[in-house]
Tab-separated table of C-alpha atoms in Angstrom:
chain	number	residue	atom	x	y	z
K	33	MET	CA	239.816	183.212	141.210
K	34	ARG	CA	239.403	182.427	145.050
K	35	ARG	CA	237.839	184.899	146.024
K	36	VAL	CA	235.462	183.776	143.548
K	37	VAL	CA	235.088	181.006	144.945
K	38	LEU	CA	234.659	182.358	148.589
K	39	ALA	CA	232.500	185.009	147.263
K	40	CYS	CA	230.166	182.465	145.125
K	41	MET	CA	230.138	179.809	148.573
K	42	ALA	CA	228.872	182.426	150.981
K	43	TRP	CA	226.051	183.989	148.894
K	44	LEU	CA	224.242	180.159	148.406
K	45	ALA	CA	225.270	180.107	152.155
K	46	CYS	CA	223.194	182.684	153.076
K	47	GLY	CA	220.678	181.800	150.517
K	48	LEU	CA	220.413	178.336	152.524
K	49	ALA	CA	220.229	180.301	155.830
K	50	PHE	CA	217.212	181.836	154.288
K	51	ALA	CA	215.761	179.648	152.638
K	52	SER	CA	212.303	179.147	153.445
K	53	PRO	CA	212.625	175.758	155.709
K	54	THR	CA	208.024	175.202	155.200
K	55	THR	CA	206.079	174.746	151.828
K	56	LEU	CA	202.760	177.223	153.012
K	57	THR	CA	199.439	175.904	151.458
K	58	VAL	CA	196.455	177.838	151.246
K	59	VAL	CA	193.170	175.365	152.068
K	60	PRO	CA	189.470	176.434	151.652
K	61	GLY	CA	187.441	175.621	154.882
K	62	THR	CA	184.696	176.393	152.807
K	63	GLN	CA	182.971	174.880	149.027
K	64	ALA	CA	181.048	176.214	146.336
K	65	ASP	CA	177.967	175.367	148.046
K	66	GLY	CA	178.416	177.003	151.035
K	67	LYS	CA	179.121	173.782	152.732
K	68	MET	CA	182.153	173.526	155.334
K	69	THR	CA	184.826	170.306	154.329
K	70	ASP	CA	185.394	167.810	156.312
K	71	ALA	CA	189.344	169.718	156.838
K	72	TRP	CA	187.597	172.641	158.671
K	73	TYR	CA	185.079	169.537	160.278
K	74	ASP	CA	187.868	168.052	161.948
K	75	ALA	CA	189.669	171.809	162.602
K	76	LEU	CA	186.780	172.792	164.437
K	77	ALA	CA	186.239	169.329	165.938
K	78	SER	CA	189.899	169.423	167.883
K	79	ARG	CA	188.936	172.211	169.863
K	80	TYR	CA	185.258	172.277	170.322
K	81	PRO	CA	183.953	168.865	170.426
K	82	HIS	CA	180.955	169.400	171.828
K	83	ILE	CA	180.622	172.546	169.281
K	84	ALA	CA	181.654	171.162	165.626
K	85	ASP	CA	178.042	168.821	166.326
K	86	ALA	CA	175.897	171.909	166.424
K	87	THR	CA	172.990	171.336	163.635
K	88	GLU	CA	173.712	175.204	162.468
K	89	LEU	CA	177.299	174.066	161.800
K	90	HIS	CA	176.415	172.196	158.848
K	91	ALA	CA	174.073	174.399	157.121
K	92	PRO	CA	175.711	176.094	153.427
K	93	GLN	CA	176.912	179.222	154.695
K	94	PRO	CA	179.133	180.640	151.334
K	95	GLU	CA	181.032	183.243	151.842
K	96	THR	CA	180.333	186.528	151.964
K	97	PRO	CA	182.021	189.640	150.302
K	98	GLU	CA	183.670	190.116	153.169
K	99	GLN	CA	184.731	187.438	154.179
K	100	ARG	CA	187.044	187.064	150.571
K	101	ALA	CA	188.564	190.274	150.489
K	102	TRP	CA	189.780	188.362	154.457
K	103	HIS	CA	190.771	184.990	151.748
K	104	ALA	CA	192.345	187.236	149.086
K	105	LEU	CA	194.550	188.686	152.389
K	106	ILE	CA	195.479	185.680	153.243
K	107	ASP	CA	196.058	184.284	150.299
K	108	SER	CA	198.328	187.446	149.054
K	109	ARG	CA	200.876	186.695	152.158
K	110	ARG	CA	201.368	183.145	151.922
K	111	GLU	CA	205.462	184.062	150.099
K	112	ALA	CA	205.657	187.190	152.347
K	113	TRP	CA	204.565	184.524	155.711
K	114	GLU	CA	207.111	181.851	154.459
K	115	ALA	CA	210.327	184.430	154.332
K	116	MET	CA	209.538	184.114	157.964
K	117	VAL	CA	209.244	180.887	159.243
K	118	PRO	CA	213.026	180.737	159.248
K	119	ALA	CA	213.544	183.554	162.154
K	120	LEU	CA	211.228	182.826	163.141
K	121	SER	CA	212.097	178.935	164.186
K	122	VAL	CA	215.928	180.159	165.191
K	123	ALA	CA	215.079	180.349	169.088
K	124	TYR	CA	213.723	176.191	168.214
K	125	ALA	CA	216.006	175.003	167.331
K	126	PRO	CA	217.418	172.226	166.503
K	127	ALA	CA	213.564	171.645	166.255
K	128	THR	CA	212.710	171.733	162.805
K	129	ALA	CA	209.202	173.749	161.563
K	130	PRO	CA	207.393	171.441	159.231
K	131	ALA	CA	208.056	170.699	155.553
K	132	GLU	CA	204.780	170.988	154.822
K	133	VAL	CA	201.854	173.624	156.886
K	134	SER	CA	197.855	174.106	155.647
K	135	ILE	CA	196.403	177.111	156.537
K	136	LEU	CA	192.993	175.834	156.542
K	137	VAL	CA	190.383	179.001	156.130
K	138	GLY	CA	186.439	178.559	156.836
K	139	ASN	CA	184.012	180.820	157.258
K	140	ARG	CA	181.348	179.385	161.149
K	141	GLY	CA	182.606	177.800	164.375
K	142	SER	CA	185.528	179.076	165.907
K	143	ASP	CA	188.116	181.863	166.894
K	144	ASP	CA	189.601	183.791	164.227
K	145	ALA	CA	192.672	181.721	164.574
K	146	TRP	CA	194.419	178.783	166.172
K	147	THR	CA	196.555	175.959	165.150
K	148	ALA	CA	195.266	172.109	164.781
K	149	GLY	CA	197.800	169.558	164.682
K	150	PRO	CA	201.324	169.499	163.979
K	151	ALA	CA	201.146	171.266	161.014
K	152	ARG	CA	198.160	173.035	160.037
K	153	ILE	CA	196.623	177.117	161.042
K	154	CYS	CA	193.037	178.143	160.714
K	155	PHE	CA	191.707	180.985	160.375
K	156	ASP	CA	188.480	181.966	160.654
K	157	LEU	CA	186.828	184.439	158.150
K	158	ALA	CA	183.406	185.312	160.162
K	159	ALA	CA	185.195	185.974	163.475
K	160	LEU	CA	188.009	188.369	161.489
K	161	GLN	CA	185.172	190.335	159.069
K	162	GLU	CA	183.640	190.639	162.965
K	163	ASN	CA	185.890	191.199	165.099
K	164	TYR	CA	187.844	193.700	162.690
K	165	GLY	CA	186.312	195.279	159.424
K	166	ASP	CA	187.520	195.231	156.087
K	167	ALA	CA	190.110	193.517	155.492
K	168	ASN	CA	191.750	196.103	153.112
K	169	THR	CA	192.824	197.862	155.471
K	170	ALA	CA	196.715	198.385	155.515
K	171	GLU	CA	195.642	198.260	159.049
K	172	ASN	CA	194.255	194.603	159.084
K	173	SER	CA	197.284	193.794	156.642
K	174	ALA	CA	199.821	194.194	159.317
K	175	ARG	CA	197.178	192.200	161.932
K	176	ILE	CA	197.093	189.050	159.865
K	177	ASP	CA	201.064	188.564	159.927
K	178	ARG	CA	201.175	189.500	163.502
K	179	PHE	CA	198.044	186.623	163.570
K	180	PHE	CA	200.245	184.219	161.771
K	181	ARG	CA	203.144	184.803	163.299
K	182	HIS	CA	201.554	183.563	166.221
K	183	GLU	CA	200.066	180.770	165.378
K	184	PHE	CA	203.173	179.257	163.256
K	185	THR	CA	205.039	180.476	166.863
K	186	HIS	CA	202.832	177.451	167.952
K	187	ILE	CA	203.487	174.976	165.820
K	188	LEU	CA	207.815	175.557	166.306
K	189	GLN	CA	206.850	174.895	170.009
K	190	LYS	CA	204.540	171.913	169.342
K	191	ALA	CA	207.469	170.804	166.991
K	192	TRP	CA	210.027	171.292	170.541
K	193	LEU	CA	207.854	169.285	172.339
K	194	VAL	CA	207.862	166.451	170.830
K	195	ASP	CA	211.922	165.673	171.936
K	196	HIS	CA	211.196	168.549	174.356
K	197	PRO	CA	207.515	166.532	177.121
K	198	ALA	CA	206.812	169.431	179.405
K	199	LYS	CA	205.775	167.616	182.862
K	200	MET	CA	202.530	169.248	184.105
K	201	ASP	CA	202.464	167.325	187.383
K	202	THR	CA	201.766	170.339	189.462
K	203	PRO	CA	199.007	173.722	188.893
K	204	THR	CA	202.427	175.402	188.980
K	205	GLU	CA	203.767	173.300	185.752
K	206	ARG	CA	200.800	173.404	184.089
K	207	ALA	CA	200.903	177.849	184.730
K	208	LEU	CA	204.100	178.130	183.782
K	209	PHE	CA	204.038	176.126	181.010
K	210	GLN	CA	200.789	178.119	179.685
K	211	LYS	CA	202.962	181.467	179.789
K	212	TRP	CA	205.475	179.661	177.619
K	213	GLY	CA	202.615	178.456	175.037
K	214	GLU	CA	200.783	180.672	174.309
K	215	GLY	CA	203.442	183.686	176.039
K	216	LEU	CA	205.585	183.501	173.731
K	217	GLY	CA	202.652	183.562	170.877
K	218	ASN	CA	201.623	186.628	172.237
K	219	ARG	CA	204.886	188.080	172.058
K	220	GLU	CA	204.723	187.336	168.096
K	221	SER	CA	201.447	189.493	168.289
K	222	VAL	CA	202.136	192.884	169.815
K	223	SER	CA	200.849	195.551	167.644
K	224	SER	CA	202.628	199.085	167.470
K	225	LYS	CA	200.724	200.876	170.817
K	226	TRP	CA	202.732	198.151	172.177
K	227	ILE	CA	205.587	197.741	170.717
K	228	ASP	CA	207.670	200.790	168.973
K	229	ALA	CA	209.231	200.672	166.023
K	230	GLU	CA	212.755	199.997	167.942
K	231	GLY	CA	211.209	197.258	169.175
K	232	LYS	CA	211.227	199.043	172.438
K	233	PRO	CA	207.867	198.690	174.453
K	234	THR	CA	206.107	201.991	174.124
K	235	GLU	CA	204.174	204.232	177.213
K	236	THR	CA	201.306	202.302	177.031
K	237	ALA	CA	202.451	199.364	178.009
K	238	ARG	CA	204.717	199.991	181.013
K	239	GLU	CA	202.239	201.669	181.817
K	240	ALA	CA	200.452	197.551	181.750
K	241	LEU	CA	202.885	195.808	182.928
K	242	ASP	CA	203.736	197.502	186.385
K	243	ALA	CA	199.685	197.562	186.729
K	244	LEU	CA	199.725	193.587	185.560
K	245	GLY	CA	203.472	191.931	186.007
K	246	PRO	CA	202.768	192.296	190.730
K	247	LYS	CA	199.667	190.370	189.892
K	248	MET	CA	200.766	188.516	187.739
K	249	VAL	CA	203.517	187.714	190.312
K	250	ASP	CA	201.189	186.880	192.476
K	251	ARG	CA	198.016	184.327	191.249
K	252	ILE	CA	202.414	182.348	189.989
K	253	GLN	CA	203.020	182.446	193.995
K	254	ALA	CA	198.873	181.131	194.339
K	255	VAL	CA	198.766	178.897	192.345
K	256	ARG	CA	201.172	177.221	193.967
K	257	CYS	CA	199.086	176.046	197.012
K	258	ALA	CA	195.550	175.720	194.666
K	259	THR	CA	193.011	173.574	194.529
K	260	ALA	CA	191.992	172.089	191.833
K	261	ALA	CA	188.942	174.628	191.330
K	262	GLN	CA	191.131	177.296	192.930
K	263	GLU	CA	193.619	177.263	189.556
K	264	ARG	CA	190.833	176.762	187.242
K	265	GLU	CA	189.893	180.628	188.515
K	266	LEU	CA	193.695	181.546	188.769
K	267	THR	CA	195.028	180.475	185.224
K	268	PRO	CA	192.328	181.466	182.688
K	269	ASP	CA	194.164	184.766	181.094
K	270	LEU	CA	197.896	184.433	183.102
K	271	ALA	CA	199.281	184.725	179.370
K	272	SER	CA	197.333	187.376	178.328
């Protein structure tokens, strides 16, 4: 009997360990009449204040059939994404992911994906369609999962920074923060072009590291004594 009880306790502990601490909700950013919702407007304004007021963004733009396919793909991945949350969260403990995160899906004005605030991930269907084509391919199903992992990493980083504020008083600190922030997101979104089935760098990745590693070191060294203008030139794509 004792063995049965212990086995049940172990099973429950395992279930609790892998249960998602976060509920994801897919929220439309485009209304039935083709106008963007207030939530989508706010998400754009949080990232591109000068773009969000553009007149053309307020004109009705109903989702096209191709965009609806991307929307359906995102809907279909929600439960699988919730299951990814515990593994993604491990590196940021004791910080925890928000209990609820919205997946806001619009169709104008931005890049393919970004975060807005501490608990919102945004996908732009128009950008996804333009950049990657047909949603109904195995390649794009894998790609949208990578994009989610990338953006959810940023959600976790924001939670971490609440209790661990980053120092960004110097150009070097700001450069390293960029590498920490966007670099760890990029780690979650690299494709099989760069990482093989065993989790090791591919030959293409090794060649890129050989070429870009020294350049990254040179940039970090140069930014230590950079002027404000030089910092802007040295750091824009540092995490890439």
